[in-house]
Short mmCIF file of C-alpha atoms in Angstrom, two decimals:
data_model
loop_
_atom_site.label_atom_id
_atom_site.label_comp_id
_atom_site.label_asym_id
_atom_site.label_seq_id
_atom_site.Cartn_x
_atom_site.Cartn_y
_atom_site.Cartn_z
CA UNK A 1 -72.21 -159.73 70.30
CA UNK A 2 -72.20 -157.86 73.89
CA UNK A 3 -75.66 -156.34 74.27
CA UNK A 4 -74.56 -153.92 76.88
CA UNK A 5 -71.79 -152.95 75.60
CA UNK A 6 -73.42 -152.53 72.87
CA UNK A 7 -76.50 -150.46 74.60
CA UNK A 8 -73.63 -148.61 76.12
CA UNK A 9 -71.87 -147.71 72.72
CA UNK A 10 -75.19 -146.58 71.41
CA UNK A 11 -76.29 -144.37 74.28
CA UNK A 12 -72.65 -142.36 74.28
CA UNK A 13 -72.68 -141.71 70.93
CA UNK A 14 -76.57 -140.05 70.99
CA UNK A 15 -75.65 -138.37 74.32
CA UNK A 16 -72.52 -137.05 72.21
CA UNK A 17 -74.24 -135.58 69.32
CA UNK A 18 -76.36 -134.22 71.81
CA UNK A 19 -74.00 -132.41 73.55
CA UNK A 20 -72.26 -131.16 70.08
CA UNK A 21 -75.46 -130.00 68.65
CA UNK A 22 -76.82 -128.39 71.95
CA UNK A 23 -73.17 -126.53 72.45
CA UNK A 24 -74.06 -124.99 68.83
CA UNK A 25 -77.54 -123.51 69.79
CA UNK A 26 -77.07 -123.27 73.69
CA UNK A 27 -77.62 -119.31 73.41
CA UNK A 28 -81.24 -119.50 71.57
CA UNK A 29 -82.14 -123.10 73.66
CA UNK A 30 -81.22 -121.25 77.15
CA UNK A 31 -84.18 -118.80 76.63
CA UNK A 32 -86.42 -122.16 76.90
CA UNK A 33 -88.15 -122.44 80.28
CA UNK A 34 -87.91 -125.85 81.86
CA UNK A 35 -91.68 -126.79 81.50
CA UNK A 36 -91.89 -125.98 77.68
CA UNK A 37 -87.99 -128.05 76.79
CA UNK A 38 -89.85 -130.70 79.41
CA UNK A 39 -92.80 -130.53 76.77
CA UNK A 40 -90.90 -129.76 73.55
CA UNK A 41 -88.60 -133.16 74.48
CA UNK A 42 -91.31 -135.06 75.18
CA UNK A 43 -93.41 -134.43 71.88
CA UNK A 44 -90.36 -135.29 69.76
CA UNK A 45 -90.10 -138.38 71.53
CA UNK A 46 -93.45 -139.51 70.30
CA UNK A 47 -91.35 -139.50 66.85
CA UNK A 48 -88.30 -141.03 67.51
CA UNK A 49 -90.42 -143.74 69.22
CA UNK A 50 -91.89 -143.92 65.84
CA UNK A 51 -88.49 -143.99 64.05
CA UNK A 52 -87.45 -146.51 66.43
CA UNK A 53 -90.47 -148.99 65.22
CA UNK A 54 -90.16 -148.30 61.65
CA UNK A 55 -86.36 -149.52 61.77
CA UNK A 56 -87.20 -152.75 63.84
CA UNK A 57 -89.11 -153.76 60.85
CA UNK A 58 -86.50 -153.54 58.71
CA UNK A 59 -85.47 -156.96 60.43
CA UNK A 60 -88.73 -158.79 58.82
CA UNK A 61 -88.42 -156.47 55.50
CA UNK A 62 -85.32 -158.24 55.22
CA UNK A 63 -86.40 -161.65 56.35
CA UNK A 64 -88.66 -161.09 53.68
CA UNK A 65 -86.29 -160.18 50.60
CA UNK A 66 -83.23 -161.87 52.04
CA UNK A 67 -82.33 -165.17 49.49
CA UNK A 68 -85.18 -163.94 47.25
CA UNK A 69 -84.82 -161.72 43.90
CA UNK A 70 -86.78 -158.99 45.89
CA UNK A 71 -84.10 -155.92 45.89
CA UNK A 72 -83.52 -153.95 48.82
CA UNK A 73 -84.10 -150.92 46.81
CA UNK A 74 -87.44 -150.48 45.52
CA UNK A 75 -87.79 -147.40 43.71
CA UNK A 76 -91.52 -147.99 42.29
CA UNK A 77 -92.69 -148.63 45.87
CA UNK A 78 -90.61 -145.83 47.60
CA UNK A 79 -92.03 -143.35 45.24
CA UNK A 80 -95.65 -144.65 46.25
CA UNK A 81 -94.90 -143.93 49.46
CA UNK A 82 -93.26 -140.38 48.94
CA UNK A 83 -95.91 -139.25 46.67
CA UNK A 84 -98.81 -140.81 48.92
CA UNK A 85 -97.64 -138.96 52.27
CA UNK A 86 -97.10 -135.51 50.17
CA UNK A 87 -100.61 -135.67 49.84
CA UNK A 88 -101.79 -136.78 52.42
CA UNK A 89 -99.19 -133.23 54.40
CA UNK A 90 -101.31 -131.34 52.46
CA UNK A 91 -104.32 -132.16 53.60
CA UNK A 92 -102.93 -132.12 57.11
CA UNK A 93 -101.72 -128.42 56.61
CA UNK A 94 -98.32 -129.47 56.38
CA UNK A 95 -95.57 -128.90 53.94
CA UNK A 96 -95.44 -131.49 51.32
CA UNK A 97 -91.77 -131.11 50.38
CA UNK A 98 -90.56 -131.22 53.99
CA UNK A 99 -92.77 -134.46 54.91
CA UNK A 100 -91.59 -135.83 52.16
CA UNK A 101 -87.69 -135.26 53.21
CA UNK A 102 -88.89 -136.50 56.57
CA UNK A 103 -90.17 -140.03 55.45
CA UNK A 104 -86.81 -139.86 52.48
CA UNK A 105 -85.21 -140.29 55.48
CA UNK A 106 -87.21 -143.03 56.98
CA UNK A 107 -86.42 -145.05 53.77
CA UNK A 108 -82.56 -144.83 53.80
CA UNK A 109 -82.60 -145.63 57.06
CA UNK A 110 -84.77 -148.44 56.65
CA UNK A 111 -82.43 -149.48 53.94
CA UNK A 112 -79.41 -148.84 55.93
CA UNK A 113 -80.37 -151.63 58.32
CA UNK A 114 -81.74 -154.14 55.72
CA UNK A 115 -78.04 -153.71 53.76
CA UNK A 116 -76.19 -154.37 57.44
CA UNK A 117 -78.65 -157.54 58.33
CA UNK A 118 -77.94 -158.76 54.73
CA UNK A 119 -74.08 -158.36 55.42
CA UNK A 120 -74.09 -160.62 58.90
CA UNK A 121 -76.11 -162.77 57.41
CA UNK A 122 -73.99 -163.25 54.49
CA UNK A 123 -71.11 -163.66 57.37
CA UNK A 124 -72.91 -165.69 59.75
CA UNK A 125 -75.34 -168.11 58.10
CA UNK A 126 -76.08 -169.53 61.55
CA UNK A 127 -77.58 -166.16 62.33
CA UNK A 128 -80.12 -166.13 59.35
CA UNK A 129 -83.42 -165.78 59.45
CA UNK A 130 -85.17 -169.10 59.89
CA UNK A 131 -88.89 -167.39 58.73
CA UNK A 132 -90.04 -165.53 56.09
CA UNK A 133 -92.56 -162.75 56.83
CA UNK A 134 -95.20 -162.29 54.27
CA UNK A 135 -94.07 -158.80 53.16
CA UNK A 136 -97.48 -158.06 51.66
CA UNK A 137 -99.66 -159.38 54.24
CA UNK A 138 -97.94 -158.53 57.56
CA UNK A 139 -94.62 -156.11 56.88
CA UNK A 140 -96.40 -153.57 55.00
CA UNK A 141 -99.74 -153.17 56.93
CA UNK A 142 -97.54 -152.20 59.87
CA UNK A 143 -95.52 -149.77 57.85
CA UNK A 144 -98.66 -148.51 56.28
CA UNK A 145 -99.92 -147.94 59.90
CA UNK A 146 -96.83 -146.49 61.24
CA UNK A 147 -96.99 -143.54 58.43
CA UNK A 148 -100.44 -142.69 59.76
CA UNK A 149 -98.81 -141.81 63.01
CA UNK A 150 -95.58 -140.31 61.86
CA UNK A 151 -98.16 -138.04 59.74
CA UNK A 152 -100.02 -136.99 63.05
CA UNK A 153 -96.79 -136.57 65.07
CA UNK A 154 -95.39 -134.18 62.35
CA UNK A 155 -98.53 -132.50 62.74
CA UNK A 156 -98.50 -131.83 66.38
CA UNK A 157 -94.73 -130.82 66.78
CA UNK A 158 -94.63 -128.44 63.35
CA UNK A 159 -94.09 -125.82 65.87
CA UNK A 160 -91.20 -127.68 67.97
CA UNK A 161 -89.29 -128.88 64.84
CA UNK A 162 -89.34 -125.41 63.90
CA UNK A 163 -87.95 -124.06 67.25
CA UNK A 164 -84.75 -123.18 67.63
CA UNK A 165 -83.35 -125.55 69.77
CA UNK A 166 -85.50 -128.35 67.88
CA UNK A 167 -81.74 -130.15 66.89
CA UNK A 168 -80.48 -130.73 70.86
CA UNK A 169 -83.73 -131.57 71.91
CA UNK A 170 -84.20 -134.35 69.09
CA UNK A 171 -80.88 -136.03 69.71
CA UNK A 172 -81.98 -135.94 73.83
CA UNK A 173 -85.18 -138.39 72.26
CA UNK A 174 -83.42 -140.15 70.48
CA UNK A 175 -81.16 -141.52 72.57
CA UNK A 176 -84.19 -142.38 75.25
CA UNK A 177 -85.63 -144.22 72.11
CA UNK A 178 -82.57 -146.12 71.58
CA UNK A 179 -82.42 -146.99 75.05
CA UNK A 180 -86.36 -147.88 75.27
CA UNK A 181 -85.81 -150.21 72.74
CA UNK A 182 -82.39 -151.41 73.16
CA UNK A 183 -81.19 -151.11 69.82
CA UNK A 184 -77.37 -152.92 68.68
CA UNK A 185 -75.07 -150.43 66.87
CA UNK A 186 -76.64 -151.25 63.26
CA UNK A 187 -80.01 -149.92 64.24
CA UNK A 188 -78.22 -146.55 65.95
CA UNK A 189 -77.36 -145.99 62.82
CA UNK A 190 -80.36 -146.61 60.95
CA UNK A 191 -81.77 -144.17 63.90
CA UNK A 192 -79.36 -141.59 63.10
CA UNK A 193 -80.45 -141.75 59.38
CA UNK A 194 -83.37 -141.18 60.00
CA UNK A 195 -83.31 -137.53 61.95
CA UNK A 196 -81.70 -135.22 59.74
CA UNK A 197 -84.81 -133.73 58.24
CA UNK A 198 -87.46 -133.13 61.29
CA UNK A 199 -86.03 -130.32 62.48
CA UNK A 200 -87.24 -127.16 60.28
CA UNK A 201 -85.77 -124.45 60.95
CA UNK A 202 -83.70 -122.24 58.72
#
C-alpha cells in the first residue's frame, strides 16, 4: 500500500462529491454569509469527526470476530442499538425515525469496513491481526460512548442538517475528517456510508 497516494485518492474523491453536490444547491448555499457556512462547516465537523472514530473501530470489531464464529452481521445487537438511540432522540427533542436512519448508517458503514478488513486478511495472512480485542470489555464501551456524542452532535446541528446547503457543507467535513485521520481507501468508503442520512432537509 502507498499511504499518500492513498490520502491523495481519498481527499479528491470527497473534494469531488463536494463540488457535485455544492454545484446542485449553489443558488440556496450562496445566500449563506461567510461567518454562518464558517460556523455551519465547523459544527458538522464535530460529526464526521465522530463518524471518522466510529469506523476506526471497526478495525478491533473485526480483530475481534475475525477467525471466530462471531458474524459480522448482528441483527439482535444492531436492533439494540437502533431501538436504544430512538429513545434516547426523543428525549433529546429529536426525531426518532431520522436518528435512527442516522446511526442505520453508522452500522453499514461499520460493516462495510469489517467485510473489506476480513477480505485482505483472507488475502494477506501476513497482514492479520496478531490480537484479539475483548469486544465486550473494550470495543463496545467505546462505541457505547461514541453514541452519547453522536446523540449530542445531532442535537446541536438539527438546524444545520436541515439547512439548505447542509449536503456541500457535509462533504467539505468530511473530507477534513478523512484527512485528520488519514484514512486508506476502505475507510473513505466506510465514511461515505455513513453520511447519507444527516442532512434533513426535504
Amino acid at each position: 500500500m502507498r499511504p499518500h497516494r492513498l490520502r491523495s485518492t481519498l481527499i479528491t474523491a470527497l473534494m469531488l462529491a463536494t463540488a457535485t453536490v455544492s454545484a446542485t444547491t449553489s443558488a440556496t448555499a450562496h445566500t449563506s454569509t461567510a461567518p454562518a457556512s464558517a460556523t455551519a462547516a465547523s459544527s458538522l465537523g464535530a460529526l464526521t469527526e465522530l463518524f471518522a472514530e466510529r469506523l476506526l473501530l471497526a478495525d478491533k470489531v473485526a480483530a475481534a470476530k475475525y477467525g471466530t464464529e462471531s458474524p459480522i452481521d448482528d441483527p439482535a445487537r444492531e436492533r439494540q442499538i437502533l431501538d436504544d438511540v430512538a429513545a434516547r432522540a426523543a428525549g433529546l427533542g429529536l426525531d426518532p425515525a431520522s436518528v435512527t436512519a442516522v446511526f442505520r448508517d453508522q452500522i453499514e458503514a461499520n460493516k462495510l469496513v469489517q467485510r473489506g478488513l476480513y477480505a485482505r486478511w483472507d488475502a494477506h495472512p501476513d497482514e492479520r491481526p496478531t490480537e484479539r480485542p475483548d469486544l465486550a470489555k473494550e470495543v463496545r464501551p467505546a462505541l457505547d460512548l461514541i453514541t452519547t456524542r453522536l446523540l449530542a452532535a445531532l442535537q446541536e446541528t438539527a438546524s444545520v442538517r436541515a439547512d439548505a446547503s447542509c449536503e456541500p457543507r457535509l462533504y467539505a467535513a468530511a473530507t477534513g475528517s478523512a484527512y485528520e485521520h488519514r484514512l486508506d481507501v476502505l475507510h473513505l468508503r466506510g465514511l461515505g456510508r455513513a453520511l447519507p442520512s444527516v442532512c434533513s432537509t426535504d
